[in-house]
Amino acid sequence: MKLARAAIGLVLLSACSESKPVQPMVIFCENAIREVIAAPSSYMQLEAEEDWNTQKALVEFDAQNPYGATVRSIAACGFDRELGITAMVIDGRSVEVPQHLRSTEWKPGPLPSFD
């Protein structure tokens, strides 16, 4: 019994250690997405990436539309270091960014160094 518990613990620990690094632009983009989609609780991220050079985040996600059907979408968010999210496009259509996300709360810090 103790051996089985230890094995389960190791599996859980190894799953946690393979998590992705925190991506602040992706997190802010996801928060904005949840605020503008019809069913925020149905949101599920499939893939996401951020580009520090262009200050943009891309997020592919599934969420339910107003009729309850699950739809796959792609969102792009543009950022400014001082203004937060400055632009958001979902499936090729420009979306109004909620005002409270256009703030100086988004502080990514210095760009990562690859030295």
N, C-alpha and C. Protein backbone atom coordinates (compact mmCIF):
# COMPACT_ATOMS: atom_id res chain seq x y z
N MET A 1 0.83 -1.19 0.00
CA MET A 1 0.00 0.00 0.00
C MET A 1 0.87 1.26 0.00
N LYS A 2 1.91 1.27 0.85
CA LYS A 2 2.79 2.43 0.91
C LYS A 2 3.52 2.61 -0.42
N LEU A 3 3.90 1.50 -1.04
CA LEU A 3 4.60 1.57 -2.32
C LEU A 3 3.69 2.16 -3.39
N ALA A 4 2.41 1.78 -3.39
CA ALA A 4 1.47 2.32 -4.37
C ALA A 4 1.30 3.82 -4.19
N ARG A 5 1.20 4.28 -2.93
CA ARG A 5 1.07 5.71 -2.66
C ARG A 5 2.32 6.47 -3.11
N ALA A 6 3.47 5.89 -2.87
CA ALA A 6 4.72 6.53 -3.29
C ALA A 6 4.79 6.63 -4.82
N ALA A 7 4.36 5.59 -5.50
CA ALA A 7 4.37 5.60 -6.97
C ALA A 7 3.43 6.67 -7.51
N ILE A 8 2.25 6.78 -6.91
CA ILE A 8 1.29 7.81 -7.33
C ILE A 8 1.87 9.19 -7.09
N GLY A 9 2.53 9.37 -5.95
CA GLY A 9 3.15 10.66 -5.63
C GLY A 9 4.22 11.04 -6.64
N LEU A 10 5.03 10.06 -7.05
CA LEU A 10 6.07 10.34 -8.04
C LEU A 10 5.48 10.72 -9.39
N VAL A 11 4.40 10.06 -9.78
CA VAL A 11 3.75 10.39 -11.05
C VAL A 11 3.21 11.81 -11.00
N LEU A 12 2.54 12.17 -9.90
CA LEU A 12 2.00 13.52 -9.76
C LEU A 12 3.12 14.56 -9.73
N LEU A 13 4.19 14.27 -9.04
CA LEU A 13 5.32 15.20 -8.96
C LEU A 13 5.95 15.42 -10.32
N SER A 14 6.13 14.36 -11.09
CA SER A 14 6.74 14.50 -12.41
C SER A 14 5.82 15.27 -13.35
N ALA A 15 4.51 15.11 -13.21
CA ALA A 15 3.57 15.86 -14.04
C ALA A 15 3.64 17.34 -13.72
N CYS A 16 3.81 17.68 -12.46
CA CYS A 16 3.90 19.09 -12.07
C CYS A 16 5.19 19.73 -12.53
N SER A 17 6.28 18.97 -12.57
CA SER A 17 7.57 19.54 -12.92
C SER A 17 7.68 19.85 -14.41
N GLU A 18 6.77 19.33 -15.24
CA GLU A 18 6.82 19.58 -16.67
C GLU A 18 5.91 20.72 -17.08
N SER A 19 5.50 21.56 -16.14
CA SER A 19 4.60 22.65 -16.47
C SER A 19 5.33 23.72 -17.30
N LYS A 20 4.54 24.48 -18.05
CA LYS A 20 5.10 25.53 -18.90
C LYS A 20 5.49 26.73 -18.04
N PRO A 21 6.46 27.51 -18.51
CA PRO A 21 6.81 28.72 -17.77
C PRO A 21 5.66 29.73 -17.82
N VAL A 22 5.62 30.59 -16.83
CA VAL A 22 4.59 31.61 -16.78
C VAL A 22 4.78 32.58 -17.93
N GLN A 23 3.72 32.86 -18.64
CA GLN A 23 3.74 33.79 -19.76
C GLN A 23 2.77 34.93 -19.44
N PRO A 24 3.28 36.06 -18.94
CA PRO A 24 2.38 37.13 -18.48
C PRO A 24 1.48 37.69 -19.56
N MET A 25 1.98 37.84 -20.80
CA MET A 25 1.13 38.37 -21.86
C MET A 25 0.00 37.40 -22.19
N VAL A 26 0.29 36.10 -22.16
CA VAL A 26 -0.74 35.10 -22.41
C VAL A 26 -1.80 35.15 -21.32
N ILE A 27 -1.39 35.29 -20.08
CA ILE A 27 -2.34 35.34 -18.97
C ILE A 27 -3.27 36.54 -19.11
N PHE A 28 -2.72 37.71 -19.42
CA PHE A 28 -3.56 38.89 -19.60
C PHE A 28 -4.48 38.74 -20.80
N CYS A 29 -3.98 38.14 -21.87
CA CYS A 29 -4.80 37.92 -23.06
C CYS A 29 -5.96 36.97 -22.73
N GLU A 30 -5.67 35.91 -21.99
CA GLU A 30 -6.72 34.97 -21.60
C GLU A 30 -7.78 35.65 -20.74
N ASN A 31 -7.37 36.51 -19.83
CA ASN A 31 -8.33 37.23 -18.99
C ASN A 31 -9.24 38.09 -19.86
N ALA A 32 -8.68 38.75 -20.86
CA ALA A 32 -9.48 39.57 -21.76
C ALA A 32 -10.43 38.71 -22.58
N ILE A 33 -9.95 37.57 -23.05
CA ILE A 33 -10.79 36.66 -23.83
C ILE A 33 -12.01 36.24 -23.00
N ARG A 34 -11.75 35.81 -21.77
CA ARG A 34 -12.86 35.36 -20.90
C ARG A 34 -13.91 36.45 -20.69
N GLU A 35 -13.47 37.70 -20.72
CA GLU A 35 -14.42 38.79 -20.49
C GLU A 35 -15.27 39.12 -21.71
N VAL A 36 -14.86 38.70 -22.90
CA VAL A 36 -15.62 39.06 -24.10
C VAL A 36 -16.34 37.89 -24.75
N ILE A 37 -16.06 36.65 -24.33
CA ILE A 37 -16.75 35.51 -24.95
C ILE A 37 -18.09 35.26 -24.25
N ALA A 38 -18.96 34.54 -24.93
CA ALA A 38 -20.33 34.31 -24.44
C ALA A 38 -20.37 33.44 -23.18
N ALA A 39 -19.51 32.43 -23.10
CA ALA A 39 -19.53 31.50 -21.97
C ALA A 39 -18.13 31.37 -21.38
N PRO A 40 -17.73 32.32 -20.52
CA PRO A 40 -16.36 32.31 -19.99
C PRO A 40 -15.99 31.02 -19.26
N SER A 41 -16.94 30.39 -18.60
CA SER A 41 -16.63 29.17 -17.85
C SER A 41 -16.30 28.00 -18.78
N SER A 42 -16.65 28.10 -20.06
CA SER A 42 -16.36 27.01 -21.00
C SER A 42 -14.99 27.17 -21.66
N TYR A 43 -14.29 28.27 -21.37
CA TYR A 43 -12.99 28.55 -21.99
C TYR A 43 -11.98 27.45 -21.66
N MET A 44 -11.27 26.99 -22.70
CA MET A 44 -10.20 26.02 -22.50
C MET A 44 -9.07 26.33 -23.49
N GLN A 45 -7.91 26.67 -22.95
CA GLN A 45 -6.76 26.98 -23.78
C GLN A 45 -6.24 25.71 -24.42
N LEU A 46 -5.94 25.78 -25.71
CA LEU A 46 -5.34 24.65 -26.42
C LEU A 46 -3.85 24.87 -26.64
N GLU A 47 -3.51 26.09 -27.04
CA GLU A 47 -2.12 26.41 -27.30
C GLU A 47 -1.94 27.91 -27.13
N ALA A 48 -0.77 28.33 -26.69
CA ALA A 48 -0.53 29.76 -26.51
C ALA A 48 0.96 30.05 -26.63
N GLU A 49 1.25 31.23 -27.11
CA GLU A 49 2.64 31.68 -27.18
C GLU A 49 2.66 33.20 -27.10
N GLU A 50 3.79 33.71 -26.65
CA GLU A 50 3.96 35.16 -26.62
C GLU A 50 5.29 35.49 -27.27
N ASP A 51 5.34 36.66 -27.87
CA ASP A 51 6.54 37.12 -28.55
C ASP A 51 6.97 38.44 -27.92
N TRP A 52 8.08 38.40 -27.20
CA TRP A 52 8.55 39.60 -26.49
C TRP A 52 9.03 40.68 -27.45
N ASN A 53 9.46 40.29 -28.64
CA ASN A 53 9.95 41.28 -29.60
C ASN A 53 8.82 42.13 -30.18
N THR A 54 7.71 41.48 -30.51
CA THR A 54 6.58 42.21 -31.09
C THR A 54 5.54 42.60 -30.04
N GLN A 55 5.72 42.15 -28.79
CA GLN A 55 4.78 42.43 -27.70
C GLN A 55 3.38 41.94 -28.04
N LYS A 56 3.29 40.68 -28.52
CA LYS A 56 2.02 40.08 -28.89
C LYS A 56 1.90 38.69 -28.28
N ALA A 57 0.65 38.30 -28.01
CA ALA A 57 0.35 36.96 -27.54
C ALA A 57 -0.69 36.35 -28.47
N LEU A 58 -0.52 35.08 -28.80
CA LEU A 58 -1.48 34.33 -29.60
C LEU A 58 -2.03 33.20 -28.74
N VAL A 59 -3.35 33.03 -28.75
CA VAL A 59 -3.98 31.99 -27.94
C VAL A 59 -5.01 31.26 -28.79
N GLU A 60 -4.87 29.95 -28.89
CA GLU A 60 -5.88 29.11 -29.53
C GLU A 60 -6.70 28.49 -28.41
N PHE A 61 -8.03 28.56 -28.53
CA PHE A 61 -8.88 28.08 -27.45
C PHE A 61 -10.21 27.53 -27.96
N ASP A 62 -10.86 26.75 -27.13
CA ASP A 62 -12.22 26.29 -27.36
C ASP A 62 -13.11 26.97 -26.34
N ALA A 63 -14.32 27.35 -26.76
CA ALA A 63 -15.32 27.92 -25.86
C ALA A 63 -16.68 27.76 -26.51
N GLN A 64 -17.71 27.81 -25.69
CA GLN A 64 -19.06 27.68 -26.21
C GLN A 64 -19.55 29.03 -26.75
N ASN A 65 -20.29 28.97 -27.85
CA ASN A 65 -20.90 30.18 -28.40
C ASN A 65 -22.25 30.39 -27.70
N PRO A 66 -22.99 31.45 -28.04
CA PRO A 66 -24.27 31.72 -27.35
C PRO A 66 -25.29 30.59 -27.48
N TYR A 67 -25.10 29.69 -28.45
CA TYR A 67 -26.05 28.59 -28.65
C TYR A 67 -25.60 27.30 -27.96
N GLY A 68 -24.47 27.35 -27.29
CA GLY A 68 -23.98 26.19 -26.55
C GLY A 68 -23.07 25.27 -27.32
N ALA A 69 -22.79 25.58 -28.57
CA ALA A 69 -21.87 24.76 -29.38
C ALA A 69 -20.43 25.17 -29.08
N THR A 70 -19.55 24.19 -28.97
CA THR A 70 -18.14 24.48 -28.74
C THR A 70 -17.49 24.90 -30.06
N VAL A 71 -16.79 26.03 -30.01
CA VAL A 71 -16.16 26.60 -31.19
C VAL A 71 -14.68 26.81 -30.90
N ARG A 72 -13.84 26.47 -31.85
CA ARG A 72 -12.40 26.72 -31.74
C ARG A 72 -12.08 28.09 -32.33
N SER A 73 -11.30 28.86 -31.60
CA SER A 73 -10.98 30.22 -32.02
C SER A 73 -9.51 30.53 -31.78
N ILE A 74 -9.05 31.58 -32.43
CA ILE A 74 -7.69 32.08 -32.23
C ILE A 74 -7.78 33.56 -31.89
N ALA A 75 -7.10 33.95 -30.83
CA ALA A 75 -7.07 35.35 -30.41
C ALA A 75 -5.64 35.86 -30.45
N ALA A 76 -5.49 37.12 -30.82
CA ALA A 76 -4.20 37.80 -30.78
C ALA A 76 -4.37 39.06 -29.96
N CYS A 77 -3.44 39.28 -29.04
CA CYS A 77 -3.47 40.47 -28.20
C CYS A 77 -2.17 41.23 -28.38
N GLY A 78 -2.29 42.53 -28.56
CA GLY A 78 -1.13 43.40 -28.66
C GLY A 78 -0.95 44.15 -27.36
N PHE A 79 0.28 44.39 -26.96
CA PHE A 79 0.58 44.99 -25.67
C PHE A 79 1.47 46.21 -25.81
N ASP A 80 1.40 47.05 -24.81
CA ASP A 80 2.29 48.18 -24.64
C ASP A 80 2.74 48.12 -23.18
N ARG A 81 4.00 48.33 -22.94
CA ARG A 81 4.53 48.21 -21.56
C ARG A 81 3.84 49.15 -20.58
N GLU A 82 3.39 50.29 -21.03
CA GLU A 82 2.76 51.26 -20.13
C GLU A 82 1.24 51.15 -20.13
N LEU A 83 0.65 50.71 -21.23
CA LEU A 83 -0.81 50.74 -21.37
C LEU A 83 -1.50 49.39 -21.19
N GLY A 84 -0.74 48.30 -21.08
CA GLY A 84 -1.36 46.98 -20.98
C GLY A 84 -1.78 46.50 -22.35
N ILE A 85 -2.95 45.85 -22.44
CA ILE A 85 -3.44 45.35 -23.72
C ILE A 85 -3.94 46.55 -24.53
N THR A 86 -3.44 46.68 -25.74
CA THR A 86 -3.85 47.80 -26.59
C THR A 86 -4.76 47.36 -27.73
N ALA A 87 -4.73 46.07 -28.09
CA ALA A 87 -5.56 45.58 -29.19
C ALA A 87 -5.83 44.10 -29.00
N MET A 88 -7.02 43.69 -29.45
CA MET A 88 -7.36 42.27 -29.38
C MET A 88 -8.17 41.91 -30.63
N VAL A 89 -7.78 40.79 -31.25
CA VAL A 89 -8.46 40.30 -32.43
C VAL A 89 -8.82 38.85 -32.16
N ILE A 90 -10.09 38.48 -32.37
CA ILE A 90 -10.52 37.09 -32.22
C ILE A 90 -11.10 36.65 -33.55
N ASP A 91 -10.53 35.59 -34.11
CA ASP A 91 -10.95 35.05 -35.40
C ASP A 91 -11.03 36.13 -36.48
N GLY A 92 -10.02 37.00 -36.51
CA GLY A 92 -9.93 38.01 -37.55
C GLY A 92 -10.77 39.25 -37.34
N ARG A 93 -11.53 39.30 -36.23
CA ARG A 93 -12.36 40.48 -35.96
C ARG A 93 -11.82 41.23 -34.76
N SER A 94 -11.70 42.53 -34.90
CA SER A 94 -11.24 43.37 -33.81
C SER A 94 -12.28 43.38 -32.70
N VAL A 95 -11.80 43.27 -31.45
CA VAL A 95 -12.67 43.24 -30.29
C VAL A 95 -12.27 44.36 -29.35
N GLU A 96 -13.24 45.04 -28.77
CA GLU A 96 -12.97 46.11 -27.82
C GLU A 96 -12.33 45.53 -26.57
N VAL A 97 -11.19 46.05 -26.18
CA VAL A 97 -10.50 45.59 -24.97
C VAL A 97 -11.17 46.23 -23.76
N PRO A 98 -11.57 45.42 -22.76
CA PRO A 98 -12.16 46.00 -21.55
C PRO A 98 -11.24 47.06 -20.95
N GLN A 99 -11.81 48.18 -20.54
CA GLN A 99 -11.04 49.33 -20.08
C GLN A 99 -10.10 48.99 -18.92
N HIS A 100 -10.56 48.18 -17.97
CA HIS A 100 -9.71 47.89 -16.81
C HIS A 100 -8.49 47.05 -17.16
N LEU A 101 -8.46 46.45 -18.36
CA LEU A 101 -7.28 45.72 -18.79
C LEU A 101 -6.30 46.62 -19.53
N ARG A 102 -6.71 47.84 -19.78
CA ARG A 102 -5.82 48.85 -20.39
C ARG A 102 -5.21 49.66 -19.27
N SER A 103 -4.43 49.00 -18.44
CA SER A 103 -3.87 49.69 -17.29
C SER A 103 -2.39 49.39 -17.17
N THR A 104 -1.77 49.99 -16.18
CA THR A 104 -0.35 49.75 -15.95
C THR A 104 -0.14 48.57 -15.01
N GLU A 105 -1.19 47.78 -14.75
CA GLU A 105 -1.03 46.60 -13.90
C GLU A 105 -0.12 45.57 -14.57
N TRP A 106 -0.11 45.56 -15.90
CA TRP A 106 0.72 44.59 -16.62
C TRP A 106 2.15 45.08 -16.61
N LYS A 107 2.95 44.44 -15.79
CA LYS A 107 4.36 44.81 -15.67
C LYS A 107 5.23 43.58 -15.95
N PRO A 108 5.59 43.38 -17.19
CA PRO A 108 6.35 42.19 -17.52
C PRO A 108 7.79 42.21 -17.04
N GLY A 109 8.30 43.37 -16.66
CA GLY A 109 9.69 43.44 -16.25
C GLY A 109 10.59 43.51 -17.46
N PRO A 110 11.88 43.32 -17.25
CA PRO A 110 12.82 43.42 -18.37
C PRO A 110 12.65 42.24 -19.33
N LEU A 111 13.05 42.46 -20.55
CA LEU A 111 13.01 41.38 -21.53
C LEU A 111 13.98 40.29 -21.11
N PRO A 112 13.66 39.03 -21.39
CA PRO A 112 14.56 37.95 -20.98
C PRO A 112 15.90 38.04 -21.70
N SER A 113 16.94 37.66 -21.02
CA SER A 113 18.27 37.67 -21.58
C SER A 113 18.65 36.25 -22.02
N PHE A 114 19.23 36.13 -23.18
CA PHE A 114 19.61 34.81 -23.69
C PHE A 114 21.13 34.65 -23.74
N ASP A 115 21.82 35.36 -22.86
CA ASP A 115 23.28 35.27 -22.80
C ASP A 115 23.74 33.97 -22.21
